[in-house]
Amino acid sequence: MNNSNLIKINEIDNVTVLIKDNILNEELKEHCAKFNFNYVAERPNSGFGENNNIVFSSALELGLSNSDWFFIINPDANIELEQFILLTKEIEKTKNKLFTVSLFKDAGYLEHEHSLRNFPKWIDVLNLFLKKPVNKAYDKVKLDNFSYIDWASGAFLIFKGCLYTELGGFDKKYFMYYEDVDICYRARNKFDQKVCFIKSVSAVHDGAYANRNIFSKHFYWYLTSLFKFLVSKRL
């Protein structure tokens, strides 16, 4: 609720901000009313994918068209107004329908987040026992602007409205983790839409990385989602 950039972005004529309340927080509801955000509270305690599907349905009711852009931005992600305006210009330079930006861990854009990764394969499960990431990360420094990558973090994704509709949104069988991997995989394999990396645009993601604790429920969700993905895609 301290995201002043989102308040500025919401004031742009052709931008509509929708905020999904997953815990029915009265303070958040009042905050949305104060700053003219569209407040969505349907089906609380939903998973990441279902929450974004609910937001998309609400956006359609507000007039989102197939040619409009649907931005998915995590509550712990932040993009400055100038960077957002640049992003709206960059995504119109290609015919691609799926984009992401360069995420950093700090406001000074010094520490890259490993938000761009390769699709996992069964052999990559061994990395868990070696205490290594399952998904190999791309080196963002070596990528060019508008490079294509396998998948990007769901903390910041941009879909053309028609593509999100064709995909049927996120697969609800993933409560948390790998729903972003799955939707990027389906976009590539069903509609030949690879994720396009907008290197020229930066944003900050203050991720919690709760799945790194092997004794947590987040690690359990991560592991089960990983196997759901591998089994369904047979990689």
PDB file of C-alpha atoms in Angstrom:
ATOM      1  CA  MET A   1       0.000   0.000   0.000  1.00  0.00           C
ATOM      2  CA  ASN A   2       3.066   2.229  -0.070  1.00  0.00           C
ATOM      3  CA  ASN A   3       3.483   1.942  -3.849  1.00  0.00           C
ATOM      4  CA  SER A   4       3.382   5.579  -4.951  1.00  0.00           C
ATOM      5  CA  ASN A   5       4.401   4.609  -8.490  1.00  0.00           C
ATOM      6  CA  LEU A   6       1.227   2.561  -8.894  1.00  0.00           C
ATOM      7  CA  ILE A   7      -0.831   5.596  -7.939  1.00  0.00           C
ATOM      8  CA  LYS A   8       0.861   7.612 -10.697  1.00  0.00           C
ATOM      9  CA  ILE A   9       0.473   4.796 -13.231  1.00  0.00           C
ATOM     10  CA  ASN A  10      -3.233   4.547 -12.455  1.00  0.00           C
ATOM     11  CA  GLU A  11      -3.625   8.196 -13.473  1.00  0.00           C
ATOM     12  CA  ILE A  12      -2.598   7.440 -17.084  1.00  0.00           C
ATOM     13  CA  ASP A  13      -5.667   7.733 -19.335  1.00  0.00           C
ATOM     14  CA  ASN A  14      -5.557   4.292 -20.943  1.00  0.00           C
ATOM     15  CA  VAL A  15      -4.462   2.368 -17.830  1.00  0.00           C
ATOM     16  CA  THR A  16      -6.747   0.630 -15.345  1.00  0.00           C
ATOM     17  CA  VAL A  17      -5.276  -0.848 -12.160  1.00  0.00           C
ATOM     18  CA  LEU A  18      -7.034  -3.793 -10.525  1.00  0.00           C
ATOM     19  CA  ILE A  19      -5.937  -5.019  -7.115  1.00  0.00           C
ATOM     20  CA  LYS A  20      -6.900  -8.482  -5.892  1.00  0.00           C
ATOM     21  CA  ASP A  21      -7.456  -8.778  -2.131  1.00  0.00           C
ATOM     22  CA  ASN A  22      -6.776 -12.398  -1.174  1.00  0.00           C
ATOM     23  CA  ILE A  23      -7.340 -11.997   2.582  1.00  0.00           C
ATOM     24  CA  LEU A  24     -10.268  -9.530   2.692  1.00  0.00           C
ATOM     25  CA  ASN A  25      -8.277  -6.721   4.247  1.00  0.00           C
ATOM     26  CA  GLU A  26     -10.501  -3.748   5.067  1.00  0.00           C
ATOM     27  CA  GLU A  27      -7.544  -1.350   5.073  1.00  0.00           C
ATOM     28  CA  LEU A  28      -6.621  -2.406   1.533  1.00  0.00           C
ATOM     29  CA  LYS A  29     -10.227  -1.931   0.424  1.00  0.00           C
ATOM     30  CA  GLU A  30     -10.228   1.614   1.800  1.00  0.00           C
ATOM     31  CA  HIS A  31      -6.844   2.300   0.176  1.00  0.00           C
ATOM     32  CA  CYS A  32      -8.184   1.218  -3.250  1.00  0.00           C
ATOM     33  CA  ALA A  33     -11.226   3.469  -2.840  1.00  0.00           C
ATOM     34  CA  LYS A  34      -9.023   6.422  -1.877  1.00  0.00           C
ATOM     35  CA  PHE A  35      -6.782   6.165  -4.936  1.00  0.00           C
ATOM     36  CA  ASN A  36      -9.416   4.959  -7.421  1.00  0.00           C
ATOM     37  CA  PHE A  37      -8.027   1.446  -7.844  1.00  0.00           C
ATOM     38  CA  ASN A  38     -10.462  -1.250  -8.922  1.00  0.00           C
ATOM     39  CA  TYR A  39     -10.857  -3.547  -5.946  1.00  0.00           C
ATOM     40  CA  VAL A  40     -11.376  -7.280  -6.525  1.00  0.00           C
ATOM     41  CA  ALA A  41     -12.120  -9.596  -3.582  1.00  0.00           C
ATOM     42  CA  GLU A  42     -13.710 -12.626  -5.224  1.00  0.00           C
ATOM     43  CA  ARG A  43     -12.709 -16.083  -3.909  1.00  0.00           C
ATOM     44  CA  PRO A  44     -10.206 -15.177  -1.156  1.00  0.00           C
ATOM     45  CA  ASN A  45      -7.349 -17.517  -0.265  1.00  0.00           C
ATOM     46  CA  SER A  46      -6.913 -18.562  -3.893  1.00  0.00           C
ATOM     47  CA  GLY A  47      -3.583 -19.541  -5.415  1.00  0.00           C
ATOM     48  CA  PHE A  48      -1.428 -17.287  -7.570  1.00  0.00           C
ATOM     49  CA  GLY A  49      -2.779 -18.497 -10.901  1.00  0.00           C
ATOM     50  CA  GLU A  50      -6.431 -18.433  -9.928  1.00  0.00           C
ATOM     51  CA  ASN A  51      -6.052 -14.954  -8.439  1.00  0.00           C
ATOM     52  CA  ASN A  52      -4.741 -13.607 -11.733  1.00  0.00           C
ATOM     53  CA  ASN A  53      -7.478 -15.397 -13.669  1.00  0.00           C
ATOM     54  CA  ILE A  54     -10.020 -13.660 -11.428  1.00  0.00           C
ATOM     55  CA  VAL A  55      -8.375 -10.298 -12.117  1.00  0.00           C
ATOM     56  CA  PHE A  56      -8.450 -10.989 -15.857  1.00  0.00           C
ATOM     57  CA  SER A  57     -12.164 -11.813 -15.729  1.00  0.00           C
ATOM     58  CA  SER A  58     -12.754  -8.550 -13.871  1.00  0.00           C
ATOM     59  CA  ALA A  59     -10.720  -6.703 -16.495  1.00  0.00           C
ATOM     60  CA  LEU A  60     -12.896  -8.182 -19.243  1.00  0.00           C
ATOM     61  CA  GLU A  61     -15.981  -6.905 -17.427  1.00  0.00           C
ATOM     62  CA  LEU A  62     -14.378  -3.455 -17.389  1.00  0.00           C
ATOM     63  CA  GLY A  63     -13.859  -3.565 -21.144  1.00  0.00           C
ATOM     64  CA  LEU A  64     -10.466  -5.218 -21.703  1.00  0.00           C
ATOM     65  CA  SER A  65     -10.278  -6.182 -25.387  1.00  0.00           C
ATOM     66  CA  ASN A  66      -8.212  -8.731 -27.306  1.00  0.00           C
ATOM     67  CA  SER A  67      -5.892  -5.959 -28.480  1.00  0.00           C
ATOM     68  CA  ASP A  68      -5.295  -4.571 -24.989  1.00  0.00           C
ATOM     69  CA  TRP A  69      -2.413  -5.551 -22.733  1.00  0.00           C
ATOM     70  CA  PHE A  70      -2.882  -7.440 -19.478  1.00  0.00           C
ATOM     71  CA  PHE A  71      -0.090  -6.719 -16.983  1.00  0.00           C
ATOM     72  CA  ILE A  72       0.568  -9.149 -14.137  1.00  0.00           C
ATOM     73  CA  ILE A  73       2.569  -7.402 -11.416  1.00  0.00           C
ATOM     74  CA  ASN A  74       3.124  -8.948  -7.999  1.00  0.00           C
ATOM     75  CA  PRO A  75       2.348  -6.881  -4.882  1.00  0.00           C
ATOM     76  CA  ASP A  76       6.066  -7.080  -4.045  1.00  0.00           C
ATOM     77  CA  ALA A  77       7.097  -5.788  -7.482  1.00  0.00           C
ATOM     78  CA  ASN A  78       7.513  -2.105  -8.239  1.00  0.00           C
ATOM     79  CA  ILE A  79       8.052  -0.219 -11.486  1.00  0.00           C
ATOM     80  CA  GLU A  80       8.651   3.514 -11.705  1.00  0.00           C
ATOM     81  CA  LEU A  81       6.346   5.655 -13.816  1.00  0.00           C
ATOM     82  CA  GLU A  82       9.067   6.499 -16.373  1.00  0.00           C
ATOM     83  CA  GLN A  83       9.965   2.845 -16.788  1.00  0.00           C
ATOM     84  CA  PHE A  84       6.304   1.903 -17.194  1.00  0.00           C
ATOM     85  CA  ILE A  85       5.818   4.494 -19.936  1.00  0.00           C
ATOM     86  CA  LEU A  86       8.938   3.204 -21.703  1.00  0.00           C
ATOM     87  CA  LEU A  87       7.582  -0.342 -21.414  1.00  0.00           C
ATOM     88  CA  THR A  88       4.287   0.585 -23.103  1.00  0.00           C
ATOM     89  CA  LYS A  89       6.293   1.908 -26.049  1.00  0.00           C
ATOM     90  CA  GLU A  90       8.688  -1.052 -26.242  1.00  0.00           C
ATOM     91  CA  ILE A  91       5.998  -3.736 -26.364  1.00  0.00           C
ATOM     92  CA  GLU A  92       4.455  -2.097 -29.426  1.00  0.00           C
ATOM     93  CA  LYS A  93       7.667  -2.484 -31.427  1.00  0.00           C
ATOM     94  CA  THR A  94       7.126  -6.186 -32.167  1.00  0.00           C
ATOM     95  CA  LYS A  95       4.181  -8.439 -32.951  1.00  0.00           C
ATOM     96  CA  ASN A  96       4.931 -10.574 -29.909  1.00  0.00           C
ATOM     97  CA  LYS A  97       2.135 -11.152 -27.392  1.00  0.00           C
ATOM     98  CA  LEU A  98       4.102 -12.097 -24.263  1.00  0.00           C
ATOM     99  CA  PHE A  99       6.759 -10.004 -22.521  1.00  0.00           C
ATOM    100  CA  THR A 100       8.733  -9.540 -19.339  1.00  0.00           C
ATOM    101  CA  VAL A 101      11.141  -6.911 -18.036  1.00  0.00           C
ATOM    102  CA  SER A 102      14.484  -6.921 -16.264  1.00  0.00           C
ATOM    103  CA  LEU A 103      13.843  -7.507 -12.563  1.00  0.00           C
ATOM    104  CA  PHE A 104      16.294  -6.378  -9.909  1.00  0.00           C
ATOM    105  CA  LYS A 105      16.479  -6.988  -6.173  1.00  0.00           C
ATOM    106  CA  ASP A 106      17.337  -3.378  -5.357  1.00  0.00           C
ATOM    107  CA  ALA A 107      16.061   0.086  -6.245  1.00  0.00           C
ATOM    108  CA  GLY A 108      19.473   1.039  -7.625  1.00  0.00           C
ATOM    109  CA  TYR A 109      19.201  -1.677 -10.319  1.00  0.00           C
ATOM    110  CA  LEU A 110      22.522  -3.184  -9.279  1.00  0.00           C
ATOM    111  CA  GLU A 111      21.624  -6.746  -8.268  1.00  0.00           C
ATOM    112  CA  HIS A 112      19.857  -8.797 -10.920  1.00  0.00           C
ATOM    113  CA  GLU A 113      17.124 -11.197  -9.923  1.00  0.00           C
ATOM    114  CA  HIS A 114      17.351 -14.581 -11.641  1.00  0.00           C
ATOM    115  CA  SER A 115      13.867 -14.143 -13.079  1.00  0.00           C
ATOM    116  CA  LEU A 116      14.580 -15.590 -16.538  1.00  0.00           C
ATOM    117  CA  ARG A 117      15.124 -19.338 -16.691  1.00  0.00           C
ATOM    118  CA  ASN A 118      15.169 -22.417 -18.901  1.00  0.00           C
ATOM    119  CA  PHE A 119      12.421 -25.016 -18.791  1.00  0.00           C
ATOM    120  CA  PRO A 120      13.299 -27.810 -16.347  1.00  0.00           C
ATOM    121  CA  LYS A 121      13.868 -31.422 -17.360  1.00  0.00           C
ATOM    122  CA  TRP A 122      13.652 -34.572 -15.257  1.00  0.00           C
ATOM    123  CA  ILE A 123      17.428 -34.709 -14.896  1.00  0.00           C
ATOM    124  CA  ASP A 124      17.343 -31.234 -13.351  1.00  0.00           C
ATOM    125  CA  VAL A 125      15.582 -32.656 -10.277  1.00  0.00           C
ATOM    126  CA  LEU A 126      19.025 -33.874  -9.215  1.00  0.00           C
ATOM    127  CA  ASN A 127      19.937 -30.243  -8.582  1.00  0.00           C
ATOM    128  CA  LEU A 128      17.657 -30.292  -5.545  1.00  0.00           C
ATOM    129  CA  PHE A 129      19.957 -32.794  -3.856  1.00  0.00           C
ATOM    130  CA  LEU A 130      22.972 -30.692  -4.819  1.00  0.00           C
ATOM    131  CA  LYS A 131      21.291 -27.603  -3.303  1.00  0.00           C
ATOM    132  CA  LYS A 132      21.258 -25.905  -6.700  1.00  0.00           C
ATOM    133  CA  PRO A 133      18.366 -24.213  -8.536  1.00  0.00           C
ATOM    134  CA  VAL A 134      16.319 -26.652 -10.608  1.00  0.00           C
ATOM    135  CA  ASN A 135      15.915 -24.193 -13.450  1.00  0.00           C
ATOM    136  CA  LYS A 136      19.068 -22.805 -15.039  1.00  0.00           C
ATOM    137  CA  ALA A 137      18.987 -19.004 -15.115  1.00  0.00           C
ATOM    138  CA  TYR A 138      19.834 -16.874 -18.133  1.00  0.00           C
ATOM    139  CA  ASP A 139      22.648 -14.355 -17.828  1.00  0.00           C
ATOM    140  CA  LYS A 140      20.718 -11.119 -18.413  1.00  0.00           C
ATOM    141  CA  VAL A 141      23.887  -9.169 -19.077  1.00  0.00           C
ATOM    142  CA  LYS A 142      24.577 -11.316 -22.146  1.00  0.00           C
ATOM    143  CA  LEU A 143      21.029 -11.043 -23.515  1.00  0.00           C
ATOM    144  CA  ASP A 144      20.012  -8.392 -26.034  1.00  0.00           C
ATOM    145  CA  ASN A 145      16.911  -6.269 -25.864  1.00  0.00           C
ATOM    146  CA  PHE A 146      13.961  -8.280 -27.276  1.00  0.00           C
ATOM    147  CA  SER A 147      15.725 -11.613 -26.733  1.00  0.00           C
ATOM    148  CA  TYR A 148      13.507 -14.693 -26.472  1.00  0.00           C
ATOM    149  CA  ILE A 149      13.709 -16.878 -23.388  1.00  0.00           C
ATOM    150  CA  ASP A 150      11.933 -20.013 -22.117  1.00  0.00           C
ATOM    151  CA  TRP A 151      10.034 -18.566 -19.172  1.00  0.00           C
ATOM    152  CA  ALA A 152      10.000 -15.607 -16.832  1.00  0.00           C
ATOM    153  CA  SER A 153       8.872 -15.063 -13.280  1.00  0.00           C
ATOM    154  CA  GLY A 154       5.158 -14.499 -12.811  1.00  0.00           C
ATOM    155  CA  ALA A 155       6.086 -11.490 -10.674  1.00  0.00           C
ATOM    156  CA  PHE A 156       6.029  -9.432 -13.881  1.00  0.00           C
ATOM    157  CA  LEU A 157       4.485 -10.693 -17.124  1.00  0.00           C
ATOM    158  CA  ILE A 158       2.609  -8.900 -19.899  1.00  0.00           C
ATOM    159  CA  PHE A 159       0.096 -10.686 -22.122  1.00  0.00           C
ATOM    160  CA  LYS A 160      -1.858  -9.524 -25.112  1.00  0.00           C
ATOM    161  CA  GLY A 161      -5.494  -9.930 -24.110  1.00  0.00           C
ATOM    162  CA  CYS A 162      -6.196 -12.378 -26.923  1.00  0.00           C
ATOM    163  CA  LEU A 163      -3.285 -14.638 -25.925  1.00  0.00           C
ATOM    164  CA  TYR A 164      -4.350 -14.839 -22.283  1.00  0.00           C
ATOM    165  CA  THR A 165      -7.859 -15.747 -23.451  1.00  0.00           C
ATOM    166  CA  GLU A 166      -6.575 -18.416 -25.850  1.00  0.00           C
ATOM    167  CA  LEU A 167      -4.431 -19.909 -23.091  1.00  0.00           C
ATOM    168  CA  GLY A 168      -7.370 -19.993 -20.714  1.00  0.00           C
ATOM    169  CA  GLY A 169      -5.197 -18.127 -18.233  1.00  0.00           C
ATOM    170  CA  PHE A 170      -3.101 -19.900 -15.620  1.00  0.00           C
ATOM    171  CA  ASP A 171      -3.698 -23.574 -14.888  1.00  0.00           C
ATOM    172  CA  LYS A 172      -5.410 -23.723 -11.480  1.00  0.00           C
ATOM    173  CA  LYS A 173      -3.885 -27.106 -10.665  1.00  0.00           C
ATOM    174  CA  TYR A 174      -0.781 -25.131  -9.634  1.00  0.00           C
ATOM    175  CA  PHE A 175      -1.661 -23.494  -6.324  1.00  0.00           C
ATOM    176  CA  MET A 176       1.707 -21.788  -6.084  1.00  0.00           C
ATOM    177  CA  TYR A 177       4.939 -22.140  -8.100  1.00  0.00           C
ATOM    178  CA  TYR A 178       5.350 -23.317 -11.705  1.00  0.00           C
ATOM    179  CA  GLU A 179       2.125 -21.749 -12.927  1.00  0.00           C
ATOM    180  CA  ASP A 180       4.347 -19.168 -14.653  1.00  0.00           C
ATOM    181  CA  VAL A 181       6.535 -21.933 -16.124  1.00  0.00           C
ATOM    182  CA  ASP A 182       3.450 -23.773 -17.343  1.00  0.00           C
ATOM    183  CA  ILE A 183       1.778 -20.799 -19.007  1.00  0.00           C
ATOM    184  CA  CYS A 184       4.993 -19.774 -20.783  1.00  0.00           C
ATOM    185  CA  TYR A 185       5.441 -23.370 -21.954  1.00  0.00           C
ATOM    186  CA  ARG A 186       1.891 -23.548 -23.288  1.00  0.00           C
ATOM    187  CA  ALA A 187       2.222 -20.164 -25.005  1.00  0.00           C
ATOM    188  CA  ARG A 188       5.310 -21.386 -26.842  1.00  0.00           C
ATOM    189  CA  ASN A 189       4.094 -24.871 -27.740  1.00  0.00           C
ATOM    190  CA  LYS A 190       0.465 -24.136 -28.576  1.00  0.00           C
ATOM    191  CA  PHE A 191       0.631 -20.632 -30.031  1.00  0.00           C
ATOM    192  CA  ASP A 192       4.304 -20.162 -30.983  1.00  0.00           C
ATOM    193  CA  GLN A 193       4.568 -17.244 -28.563  1.00  0.00           C
ATOM    194  CA  LYS A 194       7.917 -17.111 -26.792  1.00  0.00           C
ATOM    195  CA  VAL A 195       8.583 -14.777 -23.888  1.00  0.00           C
ATOM    196  CA  CYS A 196      10.236 -11.615 -25.168  1.00  0.00           C
ATOM    197  CA  PHE A 197      12.679  -9.994 -22.742  1.00  0.00           C
ATOM    198  CA  ILE A 198      12.545  -6.199 -22.597  1.00  0.00           C
ATOM    199  CA  LYS A 199      16.025  -5.569 -21.262  1.00  0.00           C
ATOM    200  CA  SER A 200      15.655  -1.799 -21.600  1.00  0.00           C
ATOM    201  CA  VAL A 201      12.986  -1.675 -18.888  1.00  0.00           C
ATOM    202  CA  SER A 202      13.809  -2.253 -15.228  1.00  0.00           C
ATOM    203  CA  ALA A 203      11.650  -3.011 -12.200  1.00  0.00           C
ATOM    204  CA  VAL A 204      12.257  -4.157  -8.626  1.00  0.00           C
ATOM    205  CA  HIS A 205      11.012  -7.398  -7.102  1.00  0.00           C
ATOM    206  CA  ASP A 206      11.312  -7.843  -3.372  1.00  0.00           C
ATOM    207  CA  GLY A 207      10.785 -11.606  -3.437  1.00  0.00           C
ATOM    208  CA  ALA A 208      10.581 -13.657  -0.246  1.00  0.00           C
ATOM    209  CA  TYR A 209      12.018 -16.898  -1.753  1.00  0.00           C
ATOM    210  CA  ALA A 210      10.165 -18.926   0.877  1.00  0.00           C
ATOM    211  CA  ASN A 211      10.537 -22.142  -1.125  1.00  0.00           C
ATOM    212  CA  ARG A 212      14.217 -22.368  -0.186  1.00  0.00           C
ATOM    213  CA  ASN A 213      13.376 -23.672   3.295  1.00  0.00           C
ATOM    214  CA  ILE A 214      12.942 -27.424   2.815  1.00  0.00           C
ATOM    215  CA  PHE A 215      10.864 -27.701   5.971  1.00  0.00           C
ATOM    216  CA  SER A 216       8.298 -25.132   4.854  1.00  0.00           C
ATOM    217  CA  LYS A 217       4.935 -25.588   3.176  1.00  0.00           C
ATOM    218  CA  HIS A 218       6.280 -23.427   0.355  1.00  0.00           C
ATOM    219  CA  PHE A 219       8.947 -26.024  -0.433  1.00  0.00           C
ATOM    220  CA  TYR A 220       6.234 -28.697  -0.476  1.00  0.00           C
ATOM    221  CA  TRP A 221       4.165 -26.588  -2.892  1.00  0.00           C
ATOM    222  CA  TYR A 222       7.268 -25.988  -5.010  1.00  0.00           C
ATOM    223  CA  LEU A 223       8.145 -29.675  -5.195  1.00  0.00           C
ATOM    224  CA  THR A 224       4.635 -30.877  -6.002  1.00  0.00           C
ATOM    225  CA  SER A 225       4.241 -28.185  -8.665  1.00  0.00           C
ATOM    226  CA  LEU A 226       7.579 -29.122 -10.221  1.00  0.00           C
ATOM    227  CA  PHE A 227       6.512 -32.757 -10.566  1.00  0.00           C
ATOM    228  CA  LYS A 228       3.084 -31.758 -11.906  1.00  0.00           C
ATOM    229  CA  PHE A 229       4.819 -29.765 -14.620  1.00  0.00           C
ATOM    230  CA  LEU A 230       7.330 -32.467 -15.534  1.00  0.00           C
ATOM    231  CA  VAL A 231       4.685 -35.215 -15.634  1.00  0.00           C
ATOM    232  CA  SER A 232       2.261 -33.204 -17.742  1.00  0.00           C
ATOM    233  CA  LYS A 233       4.937 -32.005 -20.178  1.00  0.00           C
ATOM    234  CA  ARG A 234       7.033 -35.197 -20.166  1.00  0.00           C
ATOM    235  CA  LEU A 235      10.299 -33.285 -20.360  1.00  0.00           C
TER     236      LEU A 235
END
